[in-house]
Coordinates of C-alpha atoms in Angstrom, one line a residue:
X83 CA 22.9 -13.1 -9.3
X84 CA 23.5 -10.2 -7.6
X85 CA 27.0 -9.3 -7.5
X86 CA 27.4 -6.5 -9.3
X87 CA 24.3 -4.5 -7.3
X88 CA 25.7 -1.6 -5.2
X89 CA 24.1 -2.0 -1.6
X90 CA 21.9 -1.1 0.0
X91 CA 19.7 -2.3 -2.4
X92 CA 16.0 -3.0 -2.6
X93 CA 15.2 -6.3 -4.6
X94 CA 12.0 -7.3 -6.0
X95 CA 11.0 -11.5 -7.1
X96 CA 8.8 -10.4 -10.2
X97 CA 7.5 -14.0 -9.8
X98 CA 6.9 -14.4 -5.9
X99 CA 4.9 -10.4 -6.5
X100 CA 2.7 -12.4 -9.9
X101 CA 2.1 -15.3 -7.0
X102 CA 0.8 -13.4 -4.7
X103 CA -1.2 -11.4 -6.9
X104 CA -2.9 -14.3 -8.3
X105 CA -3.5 -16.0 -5.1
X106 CA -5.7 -12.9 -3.4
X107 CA -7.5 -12.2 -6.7
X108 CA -8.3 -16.0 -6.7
X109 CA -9.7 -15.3 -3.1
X110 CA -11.6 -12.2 -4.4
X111 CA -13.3 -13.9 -7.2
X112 CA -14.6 -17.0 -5.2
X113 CA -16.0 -14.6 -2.6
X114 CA -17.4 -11.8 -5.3
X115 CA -15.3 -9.6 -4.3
X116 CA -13.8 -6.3 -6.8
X117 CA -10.5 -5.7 -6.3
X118 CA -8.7 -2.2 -6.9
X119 CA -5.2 -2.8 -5.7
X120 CA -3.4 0.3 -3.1
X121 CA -0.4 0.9 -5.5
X122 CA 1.5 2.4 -2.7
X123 CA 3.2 -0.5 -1.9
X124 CA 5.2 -0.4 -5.2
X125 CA 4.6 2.4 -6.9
X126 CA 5.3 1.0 -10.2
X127 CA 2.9 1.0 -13.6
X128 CA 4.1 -2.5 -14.2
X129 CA 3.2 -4.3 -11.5
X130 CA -0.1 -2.7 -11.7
X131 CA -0.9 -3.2 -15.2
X132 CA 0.2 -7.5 -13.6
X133 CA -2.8 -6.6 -11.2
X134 CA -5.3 -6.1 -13.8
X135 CA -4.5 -8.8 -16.0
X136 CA -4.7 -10.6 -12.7
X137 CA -8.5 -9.1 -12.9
X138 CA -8.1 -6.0 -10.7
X139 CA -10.9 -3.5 -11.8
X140 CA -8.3 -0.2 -11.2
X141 CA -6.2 1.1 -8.9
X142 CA -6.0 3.3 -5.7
X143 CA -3.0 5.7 -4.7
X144 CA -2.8 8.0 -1.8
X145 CA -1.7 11.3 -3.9
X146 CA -2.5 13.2 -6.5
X147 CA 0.6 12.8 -7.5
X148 CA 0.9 9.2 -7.0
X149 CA -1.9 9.0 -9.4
X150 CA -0.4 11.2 -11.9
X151 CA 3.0 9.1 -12.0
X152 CA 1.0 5.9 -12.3
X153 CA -1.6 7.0 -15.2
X154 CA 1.3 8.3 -17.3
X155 CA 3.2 5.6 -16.7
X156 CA 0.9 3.4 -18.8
X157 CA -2.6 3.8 -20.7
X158 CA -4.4 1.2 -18.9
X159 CA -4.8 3.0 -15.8
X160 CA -7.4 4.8 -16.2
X161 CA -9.7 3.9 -12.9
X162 CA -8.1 5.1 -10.5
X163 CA -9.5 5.8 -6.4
X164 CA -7.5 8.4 -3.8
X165 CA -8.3 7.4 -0.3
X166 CA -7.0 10.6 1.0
X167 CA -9.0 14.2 2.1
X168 CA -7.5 16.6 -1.0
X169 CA -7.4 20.4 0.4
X170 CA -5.7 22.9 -1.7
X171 CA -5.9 25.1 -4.6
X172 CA -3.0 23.5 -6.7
X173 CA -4.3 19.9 -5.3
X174 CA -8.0 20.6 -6.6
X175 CA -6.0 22.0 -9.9
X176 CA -4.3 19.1 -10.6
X177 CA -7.1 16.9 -9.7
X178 CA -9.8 18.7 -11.8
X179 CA -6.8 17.7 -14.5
X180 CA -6.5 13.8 -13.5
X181 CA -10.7 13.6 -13.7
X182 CA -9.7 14.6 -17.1
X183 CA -7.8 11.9 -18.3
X184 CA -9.4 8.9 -16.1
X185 CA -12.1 7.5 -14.6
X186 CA -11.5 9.5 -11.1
X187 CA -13.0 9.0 -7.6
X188 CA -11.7 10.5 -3.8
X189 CA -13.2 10.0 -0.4
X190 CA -14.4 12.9 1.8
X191 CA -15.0 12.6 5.6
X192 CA -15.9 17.0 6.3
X193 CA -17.9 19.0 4.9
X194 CA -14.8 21.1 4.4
X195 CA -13.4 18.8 2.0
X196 CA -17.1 18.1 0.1
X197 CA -17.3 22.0 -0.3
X198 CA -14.1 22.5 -2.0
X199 CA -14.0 19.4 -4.0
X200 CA -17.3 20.6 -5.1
X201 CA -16.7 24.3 -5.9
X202 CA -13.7 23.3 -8.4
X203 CA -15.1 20.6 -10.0
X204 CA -18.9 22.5 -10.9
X205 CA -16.4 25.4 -12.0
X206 CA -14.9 23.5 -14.2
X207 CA -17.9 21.3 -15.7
X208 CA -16.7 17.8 -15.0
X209 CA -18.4 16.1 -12.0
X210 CA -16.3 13.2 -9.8
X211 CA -16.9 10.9 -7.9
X212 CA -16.7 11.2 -3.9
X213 CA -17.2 8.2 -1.2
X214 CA -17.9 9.0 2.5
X215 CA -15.0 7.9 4.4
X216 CA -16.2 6.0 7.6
X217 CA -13.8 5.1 10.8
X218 CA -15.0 1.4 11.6
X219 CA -12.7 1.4 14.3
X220 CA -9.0 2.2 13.4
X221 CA -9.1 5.4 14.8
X222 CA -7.4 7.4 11.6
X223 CA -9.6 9.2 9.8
X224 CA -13.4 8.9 9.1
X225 CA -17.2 9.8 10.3
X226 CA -17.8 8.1 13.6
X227 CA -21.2 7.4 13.1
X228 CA -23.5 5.0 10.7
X229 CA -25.5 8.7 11.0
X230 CA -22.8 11.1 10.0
X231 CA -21.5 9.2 7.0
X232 CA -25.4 8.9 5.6
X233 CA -25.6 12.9 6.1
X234 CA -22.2 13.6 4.1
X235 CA -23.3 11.2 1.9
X236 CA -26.7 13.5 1.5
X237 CA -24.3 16.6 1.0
X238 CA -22.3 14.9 -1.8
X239 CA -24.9 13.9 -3.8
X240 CA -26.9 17.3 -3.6
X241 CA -23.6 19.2 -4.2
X242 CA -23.1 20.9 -8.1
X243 CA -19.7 19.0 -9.2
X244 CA -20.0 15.9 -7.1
X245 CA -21.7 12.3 -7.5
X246 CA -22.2 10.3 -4.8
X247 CA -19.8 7.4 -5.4
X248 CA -20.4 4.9 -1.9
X249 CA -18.8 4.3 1.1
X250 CA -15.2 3.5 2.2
X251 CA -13.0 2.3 4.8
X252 CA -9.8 1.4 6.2
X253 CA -10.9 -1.4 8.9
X254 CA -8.8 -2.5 12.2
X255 CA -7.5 -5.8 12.1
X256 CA -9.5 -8.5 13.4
X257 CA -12.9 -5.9 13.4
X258 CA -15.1 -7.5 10.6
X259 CA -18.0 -7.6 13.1
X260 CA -17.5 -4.0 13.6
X261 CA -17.1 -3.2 9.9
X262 CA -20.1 -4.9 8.9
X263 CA -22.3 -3.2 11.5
X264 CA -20.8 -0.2 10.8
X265 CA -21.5 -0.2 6.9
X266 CA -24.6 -2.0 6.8
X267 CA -26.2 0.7 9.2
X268 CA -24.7 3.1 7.1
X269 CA -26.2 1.8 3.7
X270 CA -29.1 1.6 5.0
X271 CA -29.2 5.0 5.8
X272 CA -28.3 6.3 2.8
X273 CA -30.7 4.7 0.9
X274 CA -33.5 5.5 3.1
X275 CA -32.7 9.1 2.0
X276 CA -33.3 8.3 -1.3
X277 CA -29.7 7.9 -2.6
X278 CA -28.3 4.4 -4.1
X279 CA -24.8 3.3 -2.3
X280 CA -23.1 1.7 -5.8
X281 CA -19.6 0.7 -4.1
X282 CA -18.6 -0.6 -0.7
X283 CA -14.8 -0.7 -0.8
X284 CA -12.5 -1.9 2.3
X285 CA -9.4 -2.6 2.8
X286 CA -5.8 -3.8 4.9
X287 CA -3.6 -6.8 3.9
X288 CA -3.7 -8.2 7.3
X289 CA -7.3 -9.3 7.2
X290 CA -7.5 -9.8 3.3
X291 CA -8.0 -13.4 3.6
X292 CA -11.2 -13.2 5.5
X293 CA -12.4 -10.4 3.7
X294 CA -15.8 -12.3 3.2
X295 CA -16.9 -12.1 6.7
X296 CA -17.6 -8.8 5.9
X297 CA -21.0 -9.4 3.3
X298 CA -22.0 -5.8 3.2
X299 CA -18.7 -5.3 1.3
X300 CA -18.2 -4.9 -2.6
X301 CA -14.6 -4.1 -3.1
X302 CA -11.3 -4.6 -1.6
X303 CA -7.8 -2.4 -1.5
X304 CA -5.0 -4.6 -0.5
X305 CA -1.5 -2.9 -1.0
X306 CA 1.0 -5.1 0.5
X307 CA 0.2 -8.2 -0.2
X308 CA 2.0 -7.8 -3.5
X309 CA 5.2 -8.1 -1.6
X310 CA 4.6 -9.4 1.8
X311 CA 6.9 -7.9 4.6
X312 CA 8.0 -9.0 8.1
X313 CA 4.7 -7.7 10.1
X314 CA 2.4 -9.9 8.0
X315 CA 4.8 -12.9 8.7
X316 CA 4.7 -12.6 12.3
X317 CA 0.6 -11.9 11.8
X318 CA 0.6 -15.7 10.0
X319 CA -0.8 -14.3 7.0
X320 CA 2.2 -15.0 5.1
X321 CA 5.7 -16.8 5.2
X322 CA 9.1 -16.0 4.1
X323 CA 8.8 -18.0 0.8
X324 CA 5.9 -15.0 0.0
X325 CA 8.2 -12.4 0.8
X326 CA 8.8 -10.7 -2.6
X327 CA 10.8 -7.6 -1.7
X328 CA 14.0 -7.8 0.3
X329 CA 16.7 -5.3 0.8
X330 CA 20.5 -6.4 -0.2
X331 CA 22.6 -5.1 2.4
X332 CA 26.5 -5.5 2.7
X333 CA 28.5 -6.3 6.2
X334 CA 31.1 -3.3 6.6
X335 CA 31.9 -4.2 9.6
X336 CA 32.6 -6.8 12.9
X337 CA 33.7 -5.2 15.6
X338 CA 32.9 -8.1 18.0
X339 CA 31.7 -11.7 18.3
X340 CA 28.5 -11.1 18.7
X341 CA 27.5 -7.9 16.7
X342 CA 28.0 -6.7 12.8
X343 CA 27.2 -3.6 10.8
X344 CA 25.3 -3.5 7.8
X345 CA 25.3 -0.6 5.0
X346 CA 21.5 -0.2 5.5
X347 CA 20.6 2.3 8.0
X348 CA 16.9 4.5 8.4
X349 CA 17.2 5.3 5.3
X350 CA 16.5 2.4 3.8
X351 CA 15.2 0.1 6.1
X352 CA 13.5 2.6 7.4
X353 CA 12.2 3.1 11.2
X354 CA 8.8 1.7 10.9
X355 CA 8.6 -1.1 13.5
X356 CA 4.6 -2.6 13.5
X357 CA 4.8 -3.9 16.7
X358 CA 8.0 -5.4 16.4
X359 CA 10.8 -5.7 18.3
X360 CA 14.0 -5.0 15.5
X361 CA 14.5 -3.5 11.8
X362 CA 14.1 -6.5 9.7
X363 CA 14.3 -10.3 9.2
X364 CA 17.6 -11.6 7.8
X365 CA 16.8 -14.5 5.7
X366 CA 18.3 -17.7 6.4
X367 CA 19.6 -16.1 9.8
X368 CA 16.4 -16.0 12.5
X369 CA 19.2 -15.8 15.5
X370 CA 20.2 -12.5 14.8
X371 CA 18.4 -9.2 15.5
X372 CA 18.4 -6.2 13.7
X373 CA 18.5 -4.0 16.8
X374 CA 19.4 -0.5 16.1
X375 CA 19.2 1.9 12.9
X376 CA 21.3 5.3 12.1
X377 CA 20.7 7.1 9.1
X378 CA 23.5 4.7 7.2
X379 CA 24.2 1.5 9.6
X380 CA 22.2 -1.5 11.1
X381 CA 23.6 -2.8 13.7
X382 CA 23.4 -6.7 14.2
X383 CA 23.8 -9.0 17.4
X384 CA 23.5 -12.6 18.0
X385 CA 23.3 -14.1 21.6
X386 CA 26.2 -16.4 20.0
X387 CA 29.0 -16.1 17.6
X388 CA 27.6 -13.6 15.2
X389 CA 29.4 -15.8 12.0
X390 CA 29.8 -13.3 9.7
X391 CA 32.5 -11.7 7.5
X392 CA 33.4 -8.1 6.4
X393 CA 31.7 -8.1 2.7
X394 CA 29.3 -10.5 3.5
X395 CA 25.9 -9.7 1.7
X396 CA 22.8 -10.5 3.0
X397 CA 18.9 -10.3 2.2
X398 CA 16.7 -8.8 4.7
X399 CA 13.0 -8.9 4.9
X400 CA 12.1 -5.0 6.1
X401 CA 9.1 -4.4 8.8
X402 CA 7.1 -2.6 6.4
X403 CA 8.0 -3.1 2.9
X404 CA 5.6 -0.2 1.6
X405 CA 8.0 2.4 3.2
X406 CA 10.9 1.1 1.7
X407 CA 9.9 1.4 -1.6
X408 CA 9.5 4.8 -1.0
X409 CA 12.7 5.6 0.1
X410 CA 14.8 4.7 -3.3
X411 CA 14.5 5.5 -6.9
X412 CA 15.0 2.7 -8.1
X413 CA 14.4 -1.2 -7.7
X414 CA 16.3 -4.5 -8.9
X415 CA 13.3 -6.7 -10.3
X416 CA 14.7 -10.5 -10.9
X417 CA 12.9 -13.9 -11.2
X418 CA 13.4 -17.6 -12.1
X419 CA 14.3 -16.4 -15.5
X420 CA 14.9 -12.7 -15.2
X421 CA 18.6 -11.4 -14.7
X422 CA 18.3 -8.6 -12.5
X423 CA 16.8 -5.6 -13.6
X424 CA 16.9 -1.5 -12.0
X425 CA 13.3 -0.6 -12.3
X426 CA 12.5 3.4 -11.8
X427 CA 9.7 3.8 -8.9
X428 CA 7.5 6.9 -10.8
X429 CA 5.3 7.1 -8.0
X430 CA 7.4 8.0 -5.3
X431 CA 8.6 11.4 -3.5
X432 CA 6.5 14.3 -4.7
X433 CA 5.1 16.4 -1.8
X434 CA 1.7 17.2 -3.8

């Protein structure tokens, strides 16, 4: 099936991605749960427009122009969340612009960012909708306080431009506790000043199957459980049979018994590791390690007789498949019935 691909390549099962859609949506909808897909895992109209037939209410990116690619990459996008502090003349620009053409909403956690969202949107007569970022434990970025995200909150909802939208989050794995004390302290807050708190939105494929022990939430942002990748296999949340993006790679070389080289280096693979010891998983192979990335080559070694043959292909499942997408312009989607097919990624590369 894939013989005439040029490696490195980054494949994509159309039909393991629509499986694993359905399954979490499934999950969502027994538990009452919204879900607005993190499209940075794929970066691809299609697969998101698969995510709201699924029943996804919209989307979130991390960019403006992540958001840009995707909404003009198909007419049905138009609800779309940034979970990302925008600073920046040309960024407010373009995102007075996008508010324009969608149903917009970004998350502040300064007053910094709440001011300057606020003074380009009232100049330009449209009003958007902000969430107060709250750190429920992961340490990125965030209010540290139940009290500091219901005074932002105040500031965005007396601010000319700005409407209140709710709170948001990016939780640590295995915190739910935390999370819900966190957000239910802070709702209550909120509306003890007065001010309704319409969304609660959360987040993180590792914990998206026990999303409802955290009540408080309304909505959830999973981005790779569309593909699966290596670290959510060794986290048991998934298996190899749910592992819908792989990266083709071809031997070039075997230079001993017990080590090969691979045409996919760093720059495909990439040098995220998660907590993990190695580049990768080679399917069908679990004795060999992926132990060492240059820009071009992946080096291989087996405590044994490595067993494998200059032009040898083989599938690997990357670390962290988010990254990988990233790194490529294009992808080979395939399925049961689907020759493969080279996909352009719209959503990938631009700085802004």
């Amino acid at each position: 099936m894939f013989d005439e691909i040029q490696t490195p390549a980054v494949l994509v099962d159309i039909d393991v991605a629509k499986r694993n859609i359905e399954r979490f949506q499934a999950y969502a909808d027994s538990h009452g749960l919204k879900v607005r897909p993190h499209i940075k895992t794929h970066k691809l109209p299609a697969i998101a427009e698969m995510q709201l037939d699924a029943g996804a209410v919209g989307i979130t990116c991390q960019k403006v122009s992540e958001a840009e690619a995707m909404v003009a990459g198909s007419d049905r996008l138009n609800d779309v969340l940034i979970t990302y502090n925008i600073l920046g003349d040309d960024k407010l620009h373009a995102l007075v612009a996008l508010a324009r053409k969608v149903r917009l909403a970004v998350v502040a956690d300064n007053e910094t960012v709440i001011d300057g969202l606020s003074a380009a949107f009232a100049q330009a007569g449209a009003t958007l909708n902000v969430f107060v970022e709250c750190n429920t434990g992961a340490d990125r970025c965030g209010t540290g306080t139940p009290q500091e995200a219901a005074a932002l909150a105040a500031r965005i909802h007396a601010a000319p431009g700005l409407r209140f939208a709710g709170l948001m989050t990016y939780p640590p794995v295995g915190g739910a506790a935390k999370v819900q004390a966190f957000m239910a302290e802070a709702k209550a807050l909120v509306e003890a000043r007065g001010i309704a708190v319409p969304v609660i939105t959360s987040g993180g494929s590792p914990d998206m199957m026990l999303a409802h022990l955290v009540p408080a939430t309304t909505e959830f942002r999973p981005g790779t459980y569309v593909y699966n990748d290596r670290s959510l296999v060794a986290r048991g949340v998934t298996t190899w049979d749910d592992c819908a993006l792989t990266v083709l790679a071809t031997v070039v070389s075997v230079p001993a018994p017990d080590r090969a080289i691979i045409d996919a280096g760093s720059k495909t693979l990439t040098s995220d590791l998660l907590g993990l010891t190695g580049h990768g998983h080679v399917l069908g192979r679990p004795d060999i390690a992926i132990d060492q990335l240059s820009e071009e080559h992946g080096r291989l070694r087996s405590e044994g007789d490595i067993g494998l043959e200059v032009g040898q292909r083989l599938r690997i499942v990357p670390n962290h498949a988010c990254v990988v997408t990233n790194m490529v312009d294009g992808v080979y989607v395939y399925g049961k019935d689907k020759a493969p097919e080279l996909w352009p990624v719209p959503a990938r590369g631009k700085i802004v």
